[in-house]
Each structure stands twice: as C-alpha cells, then as structure tokens.
Amino acid sequence: MRRPLSAGSIIETRCTRCRALMNHTIVAMVGEKIVRVECNTCHSMHNYHPVKVAKEPAAARSTREKAAAPRARATKADPAAAAAAEWEALQPGMDPAQAIPYDMDRTYRVNTLLLHSLFGLGVVQLVLPNKIDVLFKGGKKRLRCG
C-alpha cells in the first residue's frame, strides 16, 4: 500500500539549482497539491516542478502515422495553363477585325478586344484605376491606360 503524500514526504523531482532529477522533501502543500519542496542534495527550497513525461521517440511516432490513411494533397493550378484554357474558350467569339489598337492614353471597358503591338490580340478582363488586366494568348498582362 502507498501512503498519501504529505509535508515531510520524500519525492523525486527536478531541482532548479542542481538542474537534475533529485530527491526532495515536501515543504508545503495546498490540499492534495505539492507547492514547495527542498532539495535533499543542495538544500535549496523552490516551487515544485512535476517531472515531465518523456516524449515518444520519433521512430515510433512515424510508424504510427504511416498506418493512418494518407491525406489528399491539394495541387495548385498552374496559372499559365489556366490562362491558356481560358484563352481557348474565348477564341471562337473573337473577331480580329473589331480589335481596337492598344493606346496607353485610352480608357477601356471589360470584354473589349484590343490589339497590342507586342502581345497580339487580347481581351480586357479587369479595369482598375489607370490599369487594365488583359488576357493574351501568352497569358495575362497588366497594362497602363488613361
């Protein structure tokens, strides 16, 4: 049978001065809880610090985790591939003859077809203050506008 702990009982706990697991004498308790202890080696008195439970080794943890079902990883969509697919979807409704030549001093509206000297044919997708996002065959570009 084990006696209940009380002031004067000997316990093993970590000493703050010795920095090791040592025998201590219980000095003060509040109810069932140990509050202060005295180290039997260096005789320093300090608050009680319960012994921490040792963590499970990493090797044992990894085998347990492998047994669980693998999580599905979210794949990031390639922006270039998404832009190319969007371009292909818009291609049938485009008439290059109606394209407006790009001019940075002009203002544009969404779904306006424009012709850029470097990027070619494009569709305005977003209008911002002094900027537009245009979808070209080579991808999306942000251009300056009036």
mmCIF file of N, CA and C in Angstrom:
data_model
loop_
_atom_site.group_PDB
_atom_site.id
_atom_site.type_symbol
_atom_site.label_atom_id
_atom_site.label_comp_id
_atom_site.label_asym_id
_atom_site.label_seq_id
_atom_site.Cartn_x
_atom_site.Cartn_y
_atom_site.Cartn_z
ATOM 1 N N MET A 1 0.823 -1.175 0.000
ATOM 2 C CA MET A 1 0.000 0.000 0.000
ATOM 3 C C MET A 1 0.872 1.245 0.000
ATOM 4 N N ARG A 2 0.380 2.250 -0.660
ATOM 5 C CA ARG A 2 1.120 3.506 -0.770
ATOM 6 C C ARG A 2 0.477 4.561 0.108
ATOM 7 N N ARG A 3 1.283 5.256 0.908
ATOM 8 C CA ARG A 3 0.774 6.300 1.785
ATOM 9 C C ARG A 3 0.529 7.565 0.973
ATOM 10 N N PRO A 4 -0.490 8.344 1.320
ATOM 11 C CA PRO A 4 -0.707 9.612 0.635
ATOM 12 C C PRO A 4 0.438 10.575 0.954
ATOM 13 N N LEU A 5 0.775 11.419 -0.011
ATOM 14 C CA LEU A 5 1.859 12.385 0.179
ATOM 15 C C LEU A 5 1.429 13.467 1.156
ATOM 16 N N SER A 6 2.385 13.911 1.975
ATOM 17 C CA SER A 6 2.130 14.999 2.925
ATOM 18 C C SER A 6 3.436 15.737 3.155
ATOM 19 N N ALA A 7 3.409 16.852 3.888
ATOM 20 C CA ALA A 7 4.626 17.603 4.189
ATOM 21 C C ALA A 7 5.586 16.687 4.937
ATOM 22 N N GLY A 8 6.850 16.680 4.512
ATOM 23 C CA GLY A 8 7.867 15.811 5.102
ATOM 24 C C GLY A 8 8.120 14.556 4.280
ATOM 25 N N SER A 9 7.239 14.236 3.319
ATOM 26 C CA SER A 9 7.436 13.066 2.465
ATOM 27 C C SER A 9 8.556 13.334 1.470
ATOM 28 N N ILE A 10 9.218 12.275 1.042
ATOM 29 C CA ILE A 10 10.306 12.373 0.070
ATOM 30 C C ILE A 10 9.736 12.049 -1.316
ATOM 31 N N ILE A 11 10.031 12.925 -2.308
ATOM 32 C CA ILE A 11 9.628 12.687 -3.697
ATOM 33 C C ILE A 11 10.813 12.971 -4.605
ATOM 34 N N GLU A 12 10.742 12.460 -5.821
ATOM 35 C CA GLU A 12 11.790 12.712 -6.808
ATOM 36 C C GLU A 12 11.257 13.724 -7.814
ATOM 37 N N THR A 13 11.991 14.828 -7.968
ATOM 38 C CA THR A 13 11.586 15.877 -8.909
ATOM 39 C C THR A 13 12.822 16.632 -9.368
ATOM 40 N N ARG A 14 12.654 17.527 -10.301
ATOM 41 C CA ARG A 14 13.773 18.289 -10.861
ATOM 42 C C ARG A 14 14.129 19.439 -9.940
ATOM 43 N N CYS A 15 15.424 19.544 -9.606
ATOM 44 C CA CYS A 15 15.917 20.631 -8.775
ATOM 45 C C CYS A 15 16.314 21.793 -9.679
ATOM 46 N N THR A 16 15.890 23.007 -9.304
ATOM 47 C CA THR A 16 16.198 24.172 -10.132
ATOM 48 C C THR A 16 17.646 24.623 -9.986
ATOM 49 N N ARG A 17 18.302 24.286 -8.876
ATOM 50 C CA ARG A 17 19.705 24.653 -8.700
ATOM 51 C C ARG A 17 20.626 23.561 -9.261
ATOM 52 N N CYS A 18 20.372 22.312 -8.924
ATOM 53 C CA CYS A 18 21.208 21.194 -9.410
ATOM 54 C C CYS A 18 20.958 20.905 -10.890
ATOM 55 N N ARG A 19 19.791 21.297 -11.360
ATOM 56 C CA ARG A 19 19.379 21.044 -12.740
ATOM 57 C C ARG A 19 19.403 19.548 -13.073
ATOM 58 N N ALA A 20 18.924 18.763 -12.134
ATOM 59 C CA ALA A 20 18.881 17.316 -12.314
ATOM 60 C C ALA A 20 17.697 16.764 -11.528
ATOM 61 N N LEU A 21 17.364 15.524 -11.795
ATOM 62 C CA LEU A 21 16.304 14.839 -11.083
ATOM 63 C C LEU A 21 16.868 14.362 -9.747
ATOM 64 N N MET A 22 16.383 14.912 -8.623
ATOM 65 C CA MET A 22 16.920 14.613 -7.293
ATOM 66 C C MET A 22 15.780 14.314 -6.329
ATOM 67 N N ASN A 23 16.127 13.742 -5.167
ATOM 68 C CA ASN A 23 15.165 13.532 -4.092
ATOM 69 C C ASN A 23 14.918 14.858 -3.401
ATOM 70 N N HIS A 24 13.661 15.130 -3.094
ATOM 71 C CA HIS A 24 13.261 16.359 -2.432
ATOM 72 C C HIS A 24 12.327 16.024 -1.275
ATOM 73 N N THR A 25 12.304 16.882 -0.283
ATOM 74 C CA THR A 25 11.371 16.769 0.831
ATOM 75 C C THR A 25 10.261 17.794 0.605
ATOM 76 N N ILE A 26 9.022 17.365 0.760
ATOM 77 C CA ILE A 26 7.887 18.273 0.577
ATOM 78 C C ILE A 26 7.844 19.236 1.762
ATOM 79 N N VAL A 27 7.819 20.532 1.469
ATOM 80 C CA VAL A 27 7.803 21.566 2.498
ATOM 81 C C VAL A 27 6.391 22.115 2.686
ATOM 82 N N ALA A 28 5.644 22.344 1.586
ATOM 83 C CA ALA A 28 4.304 22.928 1.688
ATOM 84 C C ALA A 28 3.380 22.293 0.670
ATOM 85 N N MET A 29 2.124 22.121 1.088
ATOM 86 C CA MET A 29 1.094 21.583 0.206
ATOM 87 C C MET A 29 -0.168 22.428 0.355
ATOM 88 N N VAL A 30 -0.942 22.524 -0.717
ATOM 89 C CA VAL A 30 -2.253 23.161 -0.677
ATOM 90 C C VAL A 30 -3.239 22.079 -1.082
ATOM 91 N N GLY A 31 -3.954 21.552 -0.102
ATOM 92 C CA GLY A 31 -4.849 20.428 -0.352
ATOM 93 C C GLY A 31 -4.015 19.203 -0.712
ATOM 94 N N GLU A 32 -4.277 18.625 -1.870
ATOM 95 C CA GLU A 32 -3.530 17.460 -2.357
ATOM 96 C C GLU A 32 -2.360 17.865 -3.247
ATOM 97 N N LYS A 33 -2.222 19.153 -3.523
ATOM 98 C CA LYS A 33 -1.231 19.648 -4.474
ATOM 99 C C LYS A 33 0.057 20.066 -3.767
ATOM 100 N N ILE A 34 1.210 19.582 -4.273
ATOM 101 C CA ILE A 34 2.518 19.951 -3.737
ATOM 102 C C ILE A 34 2.871 21.333 -4.250
ATOM 103 N N VAL A 35 3.314 22.233 -3.337
ATOM 104 C CA VAL A 35 3.609 23.605 -3.727
ATOM 105 C C VAL A 35 5.101 23.905 -3.640
ATOM 106 N N ARG A 36 5.745 23.599 -2.489
ATOM 107 C CA ARG A 36 7.185 23.886 -2.306
ATOM 108 C C ARG A 36 7.904 22.632 -1.836
ATOM 109 N N VAL A 37 9.151 22.526 -2.299
ATOM 110 C CA VAL A 37 9.994 21.384 -1.931
ATOM 111 C C VAL A 37 11.400 21.861 -1.572
ATOM 112 N N GLU A 38 12.164 21.012 -0.852
ATOM 113 C CA GLU A 38 13.554 21.309 -0.515
ATOM 114 C C GLU A 38 14.415 20.168 -1.052
ATOM 115 N N CYS A 39 15.454 20.526 -1.800
ATOM 116 C CA CYS A 39 16.350 19.525 -2.377
ATOM 117 C C CYS A 39 17.157 18.876 -1.252
ATOM 118 N N ASN A 40 17.238 17.549 -1.237
ATOM 119 C CA ASN A 40 17.994 16.832 -0.214
ATOM 120 C C ASN A 40 19.487 16.872 -0.495
ATOM 121 N N THR A 41 19.920 17.314 -1.679
ATOM 122 C CA THR A 41 21.335 17.372 -2.020
ATOM 123 C C THR A 41 21.913 18.752 -1.736
ATOM 124 N N CYS A 42 21.302 19.806 -2.318
ATOM 125 C CA CYS A 42 21.849 21.163 -2.170
ATOM 126 C C CYS A 42 21.086 21.998 -1.145
ATOM 127 N N HIS A 43 19.994 21.482 -0.602
ATOM 128 C CA HIS A 43 19.153 22.123 0.409
ATOM 129 C C HIS A 43 18.529 23.447 -0.046
ATOM 130 N N SER A 44 18.333 23.624 -1.348
ATOM 131 C CA SER A 44 17.639 24.826 -1.833
ATOM 132 C C SER A 44 16.136 24.564 -1.800
ATOM 133 N N MET A 45 15.387 25.604 -1.471
ATOM 134 C CA MET A 45 13.930 25.500 -1.469
ATOM 135 C C MET A 45 13.388 26.213 -2.700
ATOM 136 N N HIS A 46 12.471 25.558 -3.388
ATOM 137 C CA HIS A 46 11.894 26.135 -4.605
ATOM 138 C C HIS A 46 10.504 25.574 -4.816
ATOM 139 N N ASN A 47 9.791 26.179 -5.760
ATOM 140 C CA ASN A 47 8.465 25.682 -6.124
ATOM 141 C C ASN A 47 8.589 24.293 -6.715
ATOM 142 N N TYR A 48 7.561 23.510 -6.543
ATOM 143 C CA TYR A 48 7.540 22.144 -7.061
ATOM 144 C C TYR A 48 7.323 22.155 -8.567
ATOM 145 N N HIS A 49 8.150 21.425 -9.272
ATOM 146 C CA HIS A 49 8.030 21.269 -10.719
ATOM 147 C C HIS A 49 7.851 19.782 -11.000
ATOM 148 N N PRO A 50 6.648 19.350 -11.392
ATOM 149 C CA PRO A 50 6.440 17.921 -11.628
ATOM 150 C C PRO A 50 7.336 17.415 -12.763
ATOM 151 N N VAL A 51 7.709 16.150 -12.682
ATOM 152 C CA VAL A 51 8.552 15.541 -13.705
ATOM 153 C C VAL A 51 7.725 15.405 -14.976
ATOM 154 N N LYS A 52 8.275 15.883 -16.078
ATOM 155 C CA LYS A 52 7.580 15.809 -17.359
ATOM 156 C C LYS A 52 7.694 14.400 -17.908
ATOM 157 N N VAL A 53 6.625 13.941 -18.531
ATOM 158 C CA VAL A 53 6.607 12.619 -19.128
ATOM 159 C C VAL A 53 7.460 12.649 -20.382
ATOM 160 N N ALA A 54 8.307 11.643 -20.558
ATOM 161 C CA ALA A 54 9.183 11.582 -21.730
ATOM 162 C C ALA A 54 8.344 11.414 -22.983
ATOM 163 N N LYS A 55 8.740 12.120 -24.041
ATOM 164 C CA LYS A 55 8.018 12.031 -25.306
ATOM 165 C C LYS A 55 8.336 10.712 -25.986
ATOM 166 N N GLU A 56 7.398 10.290 -26.820
ATOM 167 C CA GLU A 56 7.568 9.066 -27.587
ATOM 168 C C GLU A 56 8.656 9.292 -28.643
ATOM 169 N N PRO A 57 9.566 8.344 -28.847
ATOM 170 C CA PRO A 57 10.626 8.526 -29.855
ATOM 171 C C PRO A 57 10.035 8.765 -31.242
ATOM 172 N N ALA A 58 10.754 9.503 -32.051
ATOM 173 C CA ALA A 58 10.282 9.859 -33.393
ATOM 174 C C ALA A 58 10.068 8.624 -34.256
ATOM 175 N N ALA A 59 10.902 7.615 -34.105
ATOM 176 C CA ALA A 59 10.772 6.401 -34.918
ATOM 177 C C ALA A 59 9.447 5.706 -34.631
ATOM 178 N N ALA A 60 9.044 5.647 -33.386
ATOM 179 C CA ALA A 60 7.783 5.007 -33.037
ATOM 180 C C ALA A 60 6.601 5.827 -33.538
ATOM 181 N N ARG A 61 6.722 7.144 -33.484
ATOM 182 C CA ARG A 61 5.655 8.006 -33.967
ATOM 183 C C ARG A 61 5.468 7.867 -35.466
ATOM 184 N N SER A 62 6.571 7.808 -36.221
ATOM 185 C CA SER A 62 6.462 7.778 -37.680
ATOM 186 C C SER A 62 5.789 6.507 -38.162
ATOM 187 N N THR A 63 6.017 5.368 -37.492
ATOM 188 C CA THR A 63 5.357 4.129 -37.921
ATOM 189 C C THR A 63 3.866 4.202 -37.642
ATOM 190 N N ARG A 64 3.480 4.861 -36.551
ATOM 191 C CA ARG A 64 2.073 5.001 -36.237
ATOM 192 C C ARG A 64 1.395 5.916 -37.248
ATOM 193 N N GLU A 65 2.068 6.992 -37.660
ATOM 194 C CA GLU A 65 1.490 7.934 -38.611
ATOM 195 C C GLU A 65 1.348 7.311 -39.991
ATOM 196 N N LYS A 66 2.269 6.430 -40.349
ATOM 197 C CA LYS A 66 2.197 5.789 -41.666
ATOM 198 C C LYS A 66 1.002 4.863 -41.754
ATOM 199 N N ALA A 67 0.573 4.314 -40.632
ATOM 200 C CA ALA A 67 -0.562 3.409 -40.629
ATOM 201 C C ALA A 67 -1.858 4.149 -40.952
ATOM 202 N N ALA A 68 -1.925 5.431 -40.618
ATOM 203 C CA ALA A 68 -3.117 6.218 -40.903
ATOM 204 C C ALA A 68 -3.236 6.439 -42.412
ATOM 205 N N ALA A 69 -4.443 6.693 -42.851
ATOM 206 C CA ALA A 69 -4.680 6.912 -44.275
ATOM 207 C C ALA A 69 -3.982 8.194 -44.723
ATOM 208 N N PRO A 70 -3.328 8.171 -45.873
ATOM 209 C CA PRO A 70 -2.644 9.382 -46.345
ATOM 210 C C PRO A 70 -3.661 10.449 -46.726
ATOM 211 N N ARG A 71 -3.312 11.690 -46.418
ATOM 212 C CA ARG A 71 -4.196 12.799 -46.759
ATOM 213 C C ARG A 71 -4.004 13.174 -48.223
ATOM 214 N N ALA A 72 -5.077 13.603 -48.818
ATOM 215 C CA ALA A 72 -5.009 14.056 -50.208
ATOM 216 C C ALA A 72 -4.356 15.435 -50.219
ATOM 217 N N ARG A 73 -3.393 15.609 -51.076
ATOM 218 C CA ARG A 73 -2.718 16.901 -51.166
ATOM 219 C C ARG A 73 -3.395 17.764 -52.213
ATOM 220 N N ALA A 74 -3.577 18.996 -51.845
ATOM 221 C CA ALA A 74 -4.186 19.939 -52.786
ATOM 222 C C ALA A 74 -3.120 20.369 -53.791
ATOM 223 N N THR A 75 -3.438 20.225 -55.049
ATOM 224 C CA THR A 75 -2.487 20.622 -56.084
ATOM 225 C C THR A 75 -2.818 22.033 -56.528
ATOM 226 N N LYS A 76 -1.804 22.824 -56.660
ATOM 227 C CA LYS A 76 -2.003 24.202 -57.108
ATOM 228 C C LYS A 76 -2.160 24.213 -58.623
ATOM 229 N N ALA A 77 -3.131 24.980 -59.076
ATOM 230 C CA ALA A 77 -3.360 25.092 -60.508
ATOM 231 C C ALA A 77 -2.275 25.973 -61.120
ATOM 232 N N ASP A 78 -1.785 25.567 -62.264
ATOM 233 C CA ASP A 78 -0.761 26.332 -62.964
ATOM 234 C C ASP A 78 -1.440 27.541 -63.603
ATOM 235 N N PRO A 79 -1.038 28.777 -63.222
ATOM 236 C CA PRO A 79 -1.712 29.955 -63.771
ATOM 237 C C PRO A 79 -1.584 30.067 -65.284
ATOM 238 N N ALA A 80 -0.452 29.651 -65.822
ATOM 239 C CA ALA A 80 -0.270 29.722 -67.274
ATOM 240 C C ALA A 80 -1.231 28.763 -67.981
ATOM 241 N N ALA A 81 -1.408 27.573 -67.421
ATOM 242 C CA ALA A 81 -2.317 26.595 -68.017
ATOM 243 C C ALA A 81 -3.760 27.083 -67.914
ATOM 244 N N ALA A 82 -4.116 27.697 -66.798
ATOM 245 C CA ALA A 82 -5.478 28.219 -66.623
ATOM 246 C C ALA A 82 -5.737 29.350 -67.608
ATOM 247 N N ALA A 83 -4.752 30.232 -67.792
ATOM 248 C CA ALA A 83 -4.905 31.337 -68.738
ATOM 249 C C ALA A 83 -5.027 30.808 -70.167
ATOM 250 N N ALA A 84 -4.243 29.774 -70.502
ATOM 251 C CA ALA A 84 -4.305 29.191 -71.849
ATOM 252 C C ALA A 84 -5.669 28.552 -72.100
ATOM 253 N N ALA A 85 -6.216 27.883 -71.095
ATOM 254 C CA ALA A 85 -7.531 27.252 -71.242
ATOM 255 C C ALA A 85 -8.616 28.320 -71.396
ATOM 256 N N GLU A 86 -8.489 29.397 -70.639
ATOM 257 C CA GLU A 86 -9.457 30.494 -70.740
ATOM 258 C C GLU A 86 -9.369 31.163 -72.116
ATOM 259 N N TRP A 87 -8.160 31.316 -72.624
ATOM 260 C CA TRP A 87 -7.951 31.913 -73.948
ATOM 261 C C TRP A 87 -8.608 31.055 -75.022
ATOM 262 N N GLU A 88 -8.424 29.738 -74.917
ATOM 263 C CA GLU A 88 -9.020 28.825 -75.906
ATOM 264 C C GLU A 88 -10.543 28.886 -75.859
ATOM 265 N N ALA A 89 -11.121 29.076 -74.670
ATOM 266 C CA ALA A 89 -12.574 29.157 -74.554
ATOM 267 C C ALA A 89 -13.109 30.447 -75.182
ATOM 268 N N LEU A 90 -12.337 31.538 -75.101
ATOM 269 C CA LEU A 90 -12.771 32.820 -75.665
ATOM 270 C C LEU A 90 -12.478 32.955 -77.154
ATOM 271 N N GLN A 91 -11.591 32.174 -77.682
ATOM 272 C CA GLN A 91 -11.111 32.275 -79.067
ATOM 273 C C GLN A 91 -12.232 32.247 -80.117
ATOM 274 N N PRO A 92 -13.232 31.345 -80.038
ATOM 275 C CA PRO A 92 -14.252 31.295 -81.096
ATOM 276 C C PRO A 92 -15.076 32.583 -81.239
ATOM 277 N N GLY A 93 -15.300 33.321 -80.163
ATOM 278 C CA GLY A 93 -16.131 34.519 -80.236
ATOM 279 C C GLY A 93 -15.367 35.776 -80.629
ATOM 280 N N MET A 94 -14.071 35.670 -80.917
ATOM 281 C CA MET A 94 -13.262 36.858 -81.233
ATOM 282 C C MET A 94 -13.242 37.126 -82.733
ATOM 283 N N ASP A 95 -13.382 38.405 -83.070
ATOM 284 C CA ASP A 95 -13.242 38.827 -84.460
ATOM 285 C C ASP A 95 -12.083 39.828 -84.497
ATOM 286 N N PRO A 96 -10.898 39.423 -85.001
ATOM 287 C CA PRO A 96 -9.734 40.302 -85.008
ATOM 288 C C PRO A 96 -9.964 41.626 -85.741
ATOM 289 N N ALA A 97 -10.927 41.680 -86.635
ATOM 290 C CA ALA A 97 -11.198 42.912 -87.378
ATOM 291 C C ALA A 97 -11.806 43.985 -86.466
ATOM 292 N N GLN A 98 -12.446 43.580 -85.370
ATOM 293 C CA GLN A 98 -13.071 44.534 -84.462
ATOM 294 C C GLN A 98 -12.134 44.964 -83.329
ATOM 295 N N ALA A 99 -10.914 44.463 -83.302
ATOM 296 C CA ALA A 99 -9.971 44.790 -82.232
ATOM 297 C C ALA A 99 -9.532 46.242 -82.319
ATOM 298 N N ILE A 100 -9.445 46.899 -81.167
ATOM 299 C CA ILE A 100 -9.003 48.289 -81.069
ATOM 300 C C ILE A 100 -7.500 48.277 -80.809
ATOM 301 N N PRO A 101 -6.727 49.084 -81.529
ATOM 302 C CA PRO A 101 -5.286 49.144 -81.248
ATOM 303 C C PRO A 101 -5.040 49.687 -79.829
ATOM 304 N N TYR A 102 -4.106 49.047 -79.101
ATOM 305 C CA TYR A 102 -3.819 49.461 -77.722
ATOM 306 C C TYR A 102 -3.142 50.820 -77.714
ATOM 307 N N ASP A 103 -3.653 51.697 -76.832
ATOM 308 C CA ASP A 103 -3.068 53.018 -76.615
ATOM 309 C C ASP A 103 -3.132 53.272 -75.118
ATOM 310 N N MET A 104 -1.991 53.599 -74.507
ATOM 311 C CA MET A 104 -1.976 53.755 -73.054
ATOM 312 C C MET A 104 -2.737 54.992 -72.573
ATOM 313 N N ASP A 105 -3.087 55.897 -73.454
ATOM 314 C CA ASP A 105 -3.844 57.090 -73.059
ATOM 315 C C ASP A 105 -5.355 56.888 -73.165
ATOM 316 N N ARG A 106 -5.779 55.778 -73.711
ATOM 317 C CA ARG A 106 -7.195 55.495 -73.917
ATOM 318 C C ARG A 106 -7.770 54.745 -72.694
ATOM 319 N N THR A 107 -9.078 54.856 -72.487
ATOM 320 C CA THR A 107 -9.748 54.076 -71.442
ATOM 321 C C THR A 107 -10.444 52.894 -72.100
ATOM 322 N N TYR A 108 -10.575 51.800 -71.335
ATOM 323 C CA TYR A 108 -11.140 50.560 -71.870
ATOM 324 C C TYR A 108 -12.232 50.041 -70.956
ATOM 325 N N ARG A 109 -13.069 49.170 -71.506
ATOM 326 C CA ARG A 109 -14.117 48.501 -70.746
ATOM 327 C C ARG A 109 -13.842 46.996 -70.752
ATOM 328 N N VAL A 110 -14.465 46.313 -69.801
ATOM 329 C CA VAL A 110 -14.320 44.856 -69.710
ATOM 330 C C VAL A 110 -14.866 44.212 -70.992
ATOM 331 N N ASN A 111 -14.231 43.154 -71.437
ATOM 332 C CA ASN A 111 -14.555 42.371 -72.646
ATOM 333 C C ASN A 111 -14.265 43.110 -73.944
ATOM 334 N N THR A 112 -13.501 44.198 -73.881
ATOM 335 C CA THR A 112 -13.087 44.892 -75.094
ATOM 336 C C THR A 112 -11.951 44.095 -75.731
ATOM 337 N N LEU A 113 -12.033 43.919 -77.027
ATOM 338 C CA LEU A 113 -10.984 43.221 -77.771
ATOM 339 C C LEU A 113 -9.971 44.262 -78.222
ATOM 340 N N LEU A 114 -8.697 44.032 -77.887
ATOM 341 C CA LEU A 114 -7.680 45.012 -78.309
ATOM 342 C C LEU A 114 -6.497 44.302 -78.947
ATOM 343 N N LEU A 115 -5.757 45.076 -79.727
ATOM 344 C CA LEU A 115 -4.596 44.562 -80.450
ATOM 345 C C LEU A 115 -3.356 45.286 -79.928
ATOM 346 N N HIS A 116 -2.442 44.520 -79.334
ATOM 347 C CA HIS A 116 -1.210 45.075 -78.776
ATOM 348 C C HIS A 116 -0.081 44.817 -79.767
ATOM 349 N N SER A 117 0.827 45.773 -79.891
ATOM 350 C CA SER A 117 1.909 45.641 -80.874
ATOM 351 C C SER A 117 2.876 44.503 -80.535
ATOM 352 N N LEU A 118 3.041 44.168 -79.251
ATOM 353 C CA LEU A 118 3.978 43.119 -78.849
ATOM 354 C C LEU A 118 3.278 41.803 -78.502
ATOM 355 N N PHE A 119 2.167 41.884 -77.745
ATOM 356 C CA PHE A 119 1.494 40.677 -77.254
ATOM 357 C C PHE A 119 0.428 40.145 -78.200
ATOM 358 N N GLY A 120 -0.025 40.938 -79.148
ATOM 359 C CA GLY A 120 -1.027 40.489 -80.106
ATOM 360 C C GLY A 120 -2.438 40.773 -79.636
ATOM 361 N N LEU A 121 -3.361 39.884 -80.024
ATOM 362 C CA LEU A 121 -4.778 40.040 -79.729
ATOM 363 C C LEU A 121 -5.040 39.712 -78.258
ATOM 364 N N GLY A 122 -5.892 40.533 -77.593
ATOM 365 C CA GLY A 122 -6.200 40.309 -76.185
ATOM 366 C C GLY A 122 -7.580 40.782 -75.826
ATOM 367 N N VAL A 123 -8.074 40.305 -74.664
ATOM 368 C CA VAL A 123 -9.400 40.663 -74.166
ATOM 369 C C VAL A 123 -9.226 41.318 -72.796
ATOM 370 N N VAL A 124 -9.832 42.501 -72.612
ATOM 371 C CA VAL A 124 -9.779 43.195 -71.321
ATOM 372 C C VAL A 124 -10.647 42.426 -70.337
ATOM 373 N N GLN A 125 -10.053 42.044 -69.189
ATOM 374 C CA GLN A 125 -10.799 41.274 -68.196
ATOM 375 C C GLN A 125 -11.110 42.063 -66.930
ATOM 376 N N LEU A 126 -10.261 43.024 -66.597
ATOM 377 C CA LEU A 126 -10.458 43.795 -65.376
ATOM 378 C C LEU A 126 -9.998 45.214 -65.615
ATOM 379 N N VAL A 127 -10.816 46.179 -65.168
ATOM 380 C CA VAL A 127 -10.465 47.591 -65.300
ATOM 381 C C VAL A 127 -10.210 48.143 -63.902
ATOM 382 N N LEU A 128 -9.019 48.675 -63.697
ATOM 383 C CA LEU A 128 -8.612 49.300 -62.449
ATOM 384 C C LEU A 128 -8.314 50.765 -62.724
ATOM 385 N N PRO A 129 -8.137 51.581 -61.696
ATOM 386 C CA PRO A 129 -7.756 52.970 -61.962
ATOM 387 C C PRO A 129 -6.392 53.030 -62.663
ATOM 388 N N ASN A 130 -6.375 53.557 -63.868
ATOM 389 C CA ASN A 130 -5.165 53.718 -64.698
ATOM 390 C C ASN A 130 -4.503 52.408 -65.111
ATOM 391 N N LYS A 131 -5.196 51.264 -64.977
ATOM 392 C CA LYS A 131 -4.635 49.969 -65.381
ATOM 393 C C LYS A 131 -5.741 49.055 -65.862
ATOM 394 N N ILE A 132 -5.355 48.082 -66.686
ATOM 395 C CA ILE A 132 -6.284 47.045 -67.126
ATOM 396 C C ILE A 132 -5.557 45.708 -67.116
ATOM 397 N N ASP A 133 -6.300 44.651 -66.817
ATOM 398 C CA ASP A 133 -5.770 43.295 -66.936
ATOM 399 C C ASP A 133 -6.288 42.742 -68.252
ATOM 400 N N VAL A 134 -5.360 42.288 -69.079
ATOM 401 C CA VAL A 134 -5.713 41.794 -70.404
ATOM 402 C C VAL A 134 -5.237 40.363 -70.548
ATOM 403 N N LEU A 135 -6.108 39.493 -71.086
ATOM 404 C CA LEU A 135 -5.748 38.107 -71.346
ATOM 405 C C LEU A 135 -5.285 37.995 -72.789
ATOM 406 N N PHE A 136 -4.019 37.625 -72.954
ATOM 407 C CA PHE A 136 -3.443 37.374 -74.280
ATOM 408 C C PHE A 136 -3.229 35.880 -74.433
ATOM 409 N N LYS A 137 -2.864 35.451 -75.617
ATOM 410 C CA LYS A 137 -2.591 34.036 -75.853
ATOM 411 C C LYS A 137 -1.443 33.556 -74.964
ATOM 412 N N GLY A 138 -0.482 34.414 -74.694
ATOM 413 C CA GLY A 138 0.673 34.056 -73.868
ATOM 414 C C GLY A 138 0.434 34.191 -72.373
ATOM 415 N N GLY A 139 -0.735 34.640 -71.940
ATOM 416 C CA GLY A 139 -1.032 34.782 -70.521
ATOM 417 C C GLY A 139 -1.620 36.151 -70.220
ATOM 418 N N LYS A 140 -1.872 36.408 -68.931
ATOM 419 C CA LYS A 140 -2.459 37.679 -68.510
ATOM 420 C C LYS A 140 -1.360 38.712 -68.315
ATOM 421 N N LYS A 141 -1.688 39.955 -68.680
ATOM 422 C CA LYS A 141 -0.770 41.081 -68.518
ATOM 423 C C LYS A 141 -1.533 42.247 -67.916
ATOM 424 N N ARG A 142 -0.866 43.039 -67.107
ATOM 425 C CA ARG A 142 -1.450 44.269 -66.573
ATOM 426 C C ARG A 142 -0.837 45.431 -67.349
ATOM 427 N N LEU A 143 -1.683 46.201 -68.008
ATOM 428 C CA LEU A 143 -1.229 47.300 -68.846
ATOM 429 C C LEU A 143 -1.729 48.635 -68.290
ATOM 430 N N ARG A 144 -0.984 49.661 -68.574
ATOM 431 C CA ARG A 144 -1.343 51.007 -68.176
ATOM 432 C C ARG A 144 -2.357 51.566 -69.175
ATOM 433 N N CYS A 145 -3.300 52.362 -68.670
ATOM 434 C CA CYS A 145 -4.269 53.004 -69.573
ATOM 435 C C CYS A 145 -4.671 54.341 -68.993
ATOM 436 N N GLY A 146 -5.334 55.192 -69.822
ATOM 437 C CA GLY A 146 -5.703 56.556 -69.480
ATOM 438 C C GLY A 146 -6.722 56.622 -68.427
#
